[in-house]
Amino acid sequence: MAKTGENKLKILMCTSEAVPFAKTGGLADAVSSLSLALASLGHEVRIVMPRYYAVDRDRLKKLEGAMGVPMAGGEEWCAIYTAELPGGQTGAKPVQTYFIDHEGFFGRDGVYGNAAEPDFLDNPRRFAFFCKACFQLCRKIGWYPDILHAHDWPAALVPVFLRHGEKYRAHSTSSSFSEQNESFEKTVSVLTIHNLGYQGIYSKDSFFCTGLGWDVFYQAGFDDWNMMNYLKAGIISADRINTVSPNYAKETLSQEGGFRLDGPLRDRGEAYSGILNGIDTEVWNPATDTYIPAPYSAENMKGKARAKKALQKYFGLPESTKVPVVGMISRLAEQKGIGDLFGPSFGSAFSFCVNMDLQFVLLGSGEAWAEHEITNLAGRLANFKAEIGYSEELSHLIEAGSDFFLMPSRYEPCGLNQMYSLAYGTIPIVRNTGGLSDTVQNYNQKTGEGTGFMFDYLSPNSIYDTIGWAVWAWYNKKKDIDAMRLRGMTQDFSWNKSALQYAELYRKAY
Ligand code: ADP
């Protein structure tokens, strides 16, 4: 038994991204914050991820000796580097992070792809190798976790390998069918789905690179309409599965929200649940934020007015306190509702900017058509400004300086920006979906209650109408708006509660 002590667990986070090392989305934030929060609860947490070019080797320590990873047709060799994920001011213990360094698989810019090759052709092989390497790492450092916690499709083969080979070395590398691998014998797996829209679906011609037999292809549920699906196999193999909000867990059990995996998820019954992500309250706290001109809090909001002015100045907008600023920070992807906002000829952004007395600022990057439309629109409208790109600093200024924050997501497993907005006294305007439903309460015009403005069906008209409603409230229900801001700011979105729920999930699995 590998337990560290009474009720304390050894947990290995297997992930393709983690801040501050590599990030393409909310997954990176979630993994690091959760790890630190669990460490604060006394669990022994470690992280393993690939070493991409973006992770500077000079800042890492190299473990002695190379590591061999059994792969189809032989062995691949890699180096292991390590660094500590700092605990920060909260006093959390640092989390030991390991980097799998393989030039052929990860020695490149881009996590999953780049501009020329959005989904690297060798991704099935890259991430099969990574998942296999997670086990070899434990052997190399002589540290066997109670919980292998895999995140999203790139790590989804970890539960599969555990069940079909690593736990009882049978199917893959060992010649003796009954030989037991003591080391992982008690280990259980948890798979967290951060976004069901990404599943790792590839031609089954690539299945050989998992090193598993064709019996496992069917047993573990890799088959997906004559293709191979990594996430589906992970869902079927993991001891417990969860996603990042209770409401998204419910939605994914339906045909509409299940991305064709609602069946396998329903089959897992009680083993599938939803746990709301938290936010990093050290990074996203208006009282300590160093990116904004002056700190502020629910007790003293002067700093928010300064942030609004600075934001208007940054974008060259009239520096008026009267006009509401609507902010948006987003990956420019269909998931985020950009088609209904900026779609040529029917998007609502043009109409609400022309017809309403507001200012609209956007920071984002992603699909080329959207970047093009947004740049075009910003050139034609005086009250719409956009920056195409990625900027941590500007994202903080937008959160602090805006009055409203727009998030018209088609679907949203959890979403972070609406929670940042609430913490910064910026009222979210969101679609009633996924984690947005779990974190925002719709405005009730009669009672003045609520923390945001919500709509059910995604269409250019409903975005237009809901922004119109918020702008109307801004000009006519000032007291309600102020009360909503403060209500949002006093909510607790820290990771503490979520970490306790994960600890509970581990116990159920273990
Ligand atoms: P997703 O992971 O689906 O993109 P989330 O809301 O869960 O959406 O998390 C996105 C994270 O990435 C947030 O922290 C958000 O502020 C950040 N982000 C997205 N686009 C940008 C950008 N262009 N510049 C800075 N931060 C961004």
PDB file of N, CA, C and O and ligand atoms in Angstrom, residues 23-27 29 195 284 329-331 335-336 363-365 389-392 395 407 412 415-417 420, ligand 1:
ATOM      1  N   LYS A  23       0.707  26.654 -21.377  1.00  0.00           N
ATOM      2  CA  LYS A  23      -0.743  26.874 -21.274  1.00  0.00           C
ATOM      3  C   LYS A  23      -1.349  27.180 -22.629  1.00  0.00           C
ATOM      4  O   LYS A  23      -0.844  28.010 -23.368  1.00  0.00           O
ATOM      5  N   THR A  24      -2.452  26.474 -22.948  1.00  0.00           N
ATOM      6  CA  THR A  24      -3.247  26.898 -24.105  1.00  0.00           C
ATOM      7  C   THR A  24      -4.667  27.246 -23.668  1.00  0.00           C
ATOM      8  O   THR A  24      -5.409  27.846 -24.410  1.00  0.00           O
ATOM      9  N   GLY A  25      -5.062  26.852 -22.449  1.00  0.00           N
ATOM     10  CA  GLY A  25      -6.425  27.144 -21.992  1.00  0.00           C
ATOM     11  C   GLY A  25      -6.581  26.910 -20.502  1.00  0.00           C
ATOM     12  O   GLY A  25      -5.591  26.751 -19.767  1.00  0.00           O
ATOM     13  N   GLY A  26      -7.834  26.862 -20.071  1.00  0.00           N
ATOM     14  CA  GLY A  26      -8.166  26.757 -18.650  1.00  0.00           C
ATOM     15  C   GLY A  26      -7.613  25.509 -17.967  1.00  0.00           C
ATOM     16  O   GLY A  26      -7.398  25.507 -16.752  1.00  0.00           O
ATOM     17  N   LEU A  27      -7.381  24.436 -18.741  1.00  0.00           N
ATOM     18  CA  LEU A  27      -6.812  23.193 -18.191  1.00  0.00           C
ATOM     19  C   LEU A  27      -5.527  23.483 -17.406  1.00  0.00           C
ATOM     20  O   LEU A  27      -5.322  22.970 -16.294  1.00  0.00           O
ATOM     21  N   ASP A  29      -4.501  26.193 -15.925  1.00  0.00           N
ATOM     22  CA  ASP A  29      -4.763  26.875 -14.653  1.00  0.00           C
ATOM     23  C   ASP A  29      -5.300  25.882 -13.628  1.00  0.00           C
ATOM     24  O   ASP A  29      -4.891  25.869 -12.471  1.00  0.00           O
ATOM     25  N   ASN A 195     -12.878  19.482 -21.246  1.00  0.00           N
ATOM     26  CA  ASN A 195     -13.666  19.910 -22.400  1.00  0.00           C
ATOM     27  C   ASN A 195     -13.962  18.690 -23.257  1.00  0.00           C
ATOM     28  O   ASN A 195     -13.062  18.133 -23.883  1.00  0.00           O
ATOM     29  N   TRP A 284      -5.836  36.327  -9.329  1.00  0.00           N
ATOM     30  CA  TRP A 284      -7.052  37.053  -9.702  1.00  0.00           C
ATOM     31  C   TRP A 284      -7.729  37.621  -8.465  1.00  0.00           C
ATOM     32  O   TRP A 284      -8.724  37.085  -7.987  1.00  0.00           O
ATOM     33  N   ILE A 329     -12.789  38.546 -23.216  1.00  0.00           N
ATOM     34  CA  ILE A 329     -11.459  37.925 -23.408  1.00  0.00           C
ATOM     35  C   ILE A 329     -11.757  36.488 -23.796  1.00  0.00           C
ATOM     36  O   ILE A 329     -12.436  35.780 -23.046  1.00  0.00           O
ATOM     37  N   SER A 330     -11.268  36.078 -24.951  1.00  0.00           N
ATOM     38  CA  SER A 330     -11.707  34.751 -25.383  1.00  0.00           C
ATOM     39  C   SER A 330     -10.799  34.124 -26.424  1.00  0.00           C
ATOM     40  O   SER A 330     -10.183  34.829 -27.226  1.00  0.00           O
ATOM     41  N   ARG A 331     -10.735  32.812 -26.378  1.00  0.00           N
ATOM     42  CA  ARG A 331     -10.252  32.091 -27.550  1.00  0.00           C
ATOM     43  C   ARG A 331     -11.292  32.351 -28.615  1.00  0.00           C
ATOM     44  O   ARG A 331     -12.506  32.280 -28.329  1.00  0.00           O
ATOM     45  N   GLN A 335     -16.927  27.456 -30.047  1.00  0.00           N
ATOM     46  CA  GLN A 335     -17.442  27.158 -28.698  1.00  0.00           C
ATOM     47  C   GLN A 335     -17.818  28.421 -27.932  1.00  0.00           C
ATOM     48  O   GLN A 335     -18.692  28.422 -27.075  1.00  0.00           O
ATOM     49  N   LYS A 336     -17.116  29.494 -28.210  1.00  0.00           N
ATOM     50  CA  LYS A 336     -17.289  30.722 -27.427  1.00  0.00           C
ATOM     51  C   LYS A 336     -18.385  31.640 -27.970  1.00  0.00           C
ATOM     52  O   LYS A 336     -18.530  32.772 -27.514  1.00  0.00           O
ATOM     53  N   LEU A 363     -10.278  41.196 -26.268  1.00  0.00           N
ATOM     54  CA  LEU A 363      -8.924  40.640 -26.399  1.00  0.00           C
ATOM     55  C   LEU A 363      -9.094  39.175 -26.751  1.00  0.00           C
ATOM     56  O   LEU A 363      -9.813  38.438 -26.060  1.00  0.00           O
ATOM     57  N   GLY A 364      -8.468  38.741 -27.836  1.00  0.00           N
ATOM     58  CA  GLY A 364      -8.621  37.332 -28.190  1.00  0.00           C
ATOM     59  C   GLY A 364      -7.799  36.965 -29.398  1.00  0.00           C
ATOM     60  O   GLY A 364      -7.289  37.817 -30.123  1.00  0.00           O
ATOM     61  N   SER A 365      -7.676  35.669 -29.585  1.00  0.00           N
ATOM     62  CA  SER A 365      -7.022  35.172 -30.789  1.00  0.00           C
ATOM     63  C   SER A 365      -7.589  33.798 -31.082  1.00  0.00           C
ATOM     64  O   SER A 365      -8.153  33.148 -30.200  1.00  0.00           O
ATOM     65  N   GLY A 389      -4.555  38.854 -30.057  1.00  0.00           N
ATOM     66  CA  GLY A 389      -3.318  38.355 -29.454  1.00  0.00           C
ATOM     67  C   GLY A 389      -3.598  37.789 -28.079  1.00  0.00           C
ATOM     68  O   GLY A 389      -4.768  37.605 -27.698  1.00  0.00           O
ATOM     69  N   TYR A 390      -2.536  37.494 -27.365  1.00  0.00           N
ATOM     70  CA  TYR A 390      -2.667  36.931 -26.029  1.00  0.00           C
ATOM     71  C   TYR A 390      -1.907  37.825 -25.059  1.00  0.00           C
ATOM     72  O   TYR A 390      -0.718  38.077 -25.261  1.00  0.00           O
ATOM     73  N   SER A 391      -2.551  38.348 -24.059  1.00  0.00           N
ATOM     74  CA  SER A 391      -1.866  39.218 -23.105  1.00  0.00           C
ATOM     75  C   SER A 391      -2.437  39.049 -21.703  1.00  0.00           C
ATOM     76  O   SER A 391      -3.590  39.380 -21.438  1.00  0.00           O
ATOM     77  N   GLU A 392      -1.589  38.494 -20.849  1.00  0.00           N
ATOM     78  CA  GLU A 392      -1.982  38.294 -19.453  1.00  0.00           C
ATOM     79  C   GLU A 392      -2.302  39.653 -18.816  1.00  0.00           C
ATOM     80  O   GLU A 392      -3.321  39.823 -18.147  1.00  0.00           O
ATOM     81  N   SER A 395      -5.472  41.284 -20.027  1.00  0.00           N
ATOM     82  CA  SER A 395      -6.658  40.546 -19.562  1.00  0.00           C
ATOM     83  C   SER A 395      -7.041  40.992 -18.144  1.00  0.00           C
ATOM     84  O   SER A 395      -8.213  41.106 -17.816  1.00  0.00           O
ATOM     85  N   MET A 407     -19.815  36.668 -22.279  1.00  0.00           N
ATOM     86  CA  MET A 407     -19.392  35.277 -22.490  1.00  0.00           C
ATOM     87  C   MET A 407     -20.568  34.482 -23.076  1.00  0.00           C
ATOM     88  O   MET A 407     -21.247  33.752 -22.359  1.00  0.00           O
ATOM     89  N   GLU A 412     -19.906  25.511 -22.236  1.00  0.00           N
ATOM     90  CA  GLU A 412     -18.823  25.969 -21.360  1.00  0.00           C
ATOM     91  C   GLU A 412     -18.672  24.997 -20.190  1.00  0.00           C
ATOM     92  O   GLU A 412     -19.462  25.024 -19.244  1.00  0.00           O
ATOM     93  N   GLY A 415     -15.529  27.399 -17.332  1.00  0.00           N
ATOM     94  CA  GLY A 415     -15.321  28.820 -17.617  1.00  0.00           C
ATOM     95  C   GLY A 415     -14.648  29.479 -16.436  1.00  0.00           C
ATOM     96  O   GLY A 415     -15.012  29.234 -15.284  1.00  0.00           O
ATOM     97  N   LEU A 416     -13.638  30.273 -16.731  1.00  0.00           N
ATOM     98  CA  LEU A 416     -12.928  30.976 -15.660  1.00  0.00           C
ATOM     99  C   LEU A 416     -13.256  32.457 -15.652  1.00  0.00           C
ATOM    100  O   LEU A 416     -13.397  33.074 -14.604  1.00  0.00           O
ATOM    101  N   ASN A 417     -13.397  33.017 -16.846  1.00  0.00           N
ATOM    102  CA  ASN A 417     -13.532  34.469 -16.922  1.00  0.00           C
ATOM    103  C   ASN A 417     -14.761  35.010 -16.210  1.00  0.00           C
ATOM    104  O   ASN A 417     -14.721  36.115 -15.681  1.00  0.00           O
ATOM    105  N   TYR A 420     -13.635  35.291 -12.667  1.00  0.00           N
ATOM    106  CA  TYR A 420     -12.740  36.446 -12.506  1.00  0.00           C
ATOM    107  C   TYR A 420     -13.598  37.722 -12.478  1.00  0.00           C
ATOM    108  O   TYR A 420     -13.372  38.615 -11.657  1.00  0.00           O
TER     109      TYR A 420
HETATM  110  P1  ADP B   1     -11.051  27.892 -22.317  1.00  0.00           P
HETATM  111  O1  ADP B   1     -10.127  27.049 -21.478  1.00  0.00           O
HETATM  112  O2  ADP B   1     -12.175  27.143 -22.942  1.00  0.00           O
HETATM  113  O3  ADP B   1     -10.331  28.748 -23.307  1.00  0.00           O
HETATM  114  P2  ADP B   1     -11.652  29.278 -19.831  1.00  0.00           P
HETATM  115  O4  ADP B   1     -12.537  30.453 -19.533  1.00  0.00           O
HETATM  116  O5  ADP B   1     -11.847  28.060 -18.996  1.00  0.00           O
HETATM  117  O6  ADP B   1     -11.798  28.952 -21.367  1.00  0.00           O
HETATM  118  O7  ADP B   1     -10.141  29.720 -19.647  1.00  0.00           O
HETATM  119  C1  ADP B   1      -9.492  30.554 -20.538  1.00  0.00           C
HETATM  120  C2  ADP B   1      -8.313  31.183 -19.856  1.00  0.00           C
HETATM  121  O8  ADP B   1      -7.446  31.749 -20.836  1.00  0.00           O
HETATM  122  C3  ADP B   1      -8.700  32.319 -18.957  1.00  0.00           C
HETATM  123  O9  ADP B   1      -7.752  32.409 -17.932  1.00  0.00           O
HETATM  124  C4  ADP B   1      -8.629  33.520 -19.909  1.00  0.00           C
HETATM  125  O10 ADP B   1      -8.476  34.742 -19.253  1.00  0.00           O
HETATM  126  C5  ADP B   1      -7.420  33.167 -20.708  1.00  0.00           C
HETATM  127  N1  ADP B   1      -7.394  33.762 -22.049  1.00  0.00           N
HETATM  128  C6  ADP B   1      -8.070  33.369 -23.142  1.00  0.00           C
HETATM  129  N2  ADP B   1      -7.734  34.125 -24.214  1.00  0.00           N
HETATM  130  C7  ADP B   1      -6.831  35.030 -23.769  1.00  0.00           C
HETATM  131  C8  ADP B   1      -6.094  36.084 -24.390  1.00  0.00           C
HETATM  132  N3  ADP B   1      -6.233  36.357 -25.678  1.00  0.00           N
HETATM  133  N4  ADP B   1      -5.229  36.786 -23.623  1.00  0.00           N
HETATM  134  C9  ADP B   1      -5.090  36.510 -22.314  1.00  0.00           C
HETATM  135  N5  ADP B   1      -5.746  35.528 -21.675  1.00  0.00           N
HETATM  136  C10 ADP B   1      -6.604  34.784 -22.387  1.00  0.00           C
END
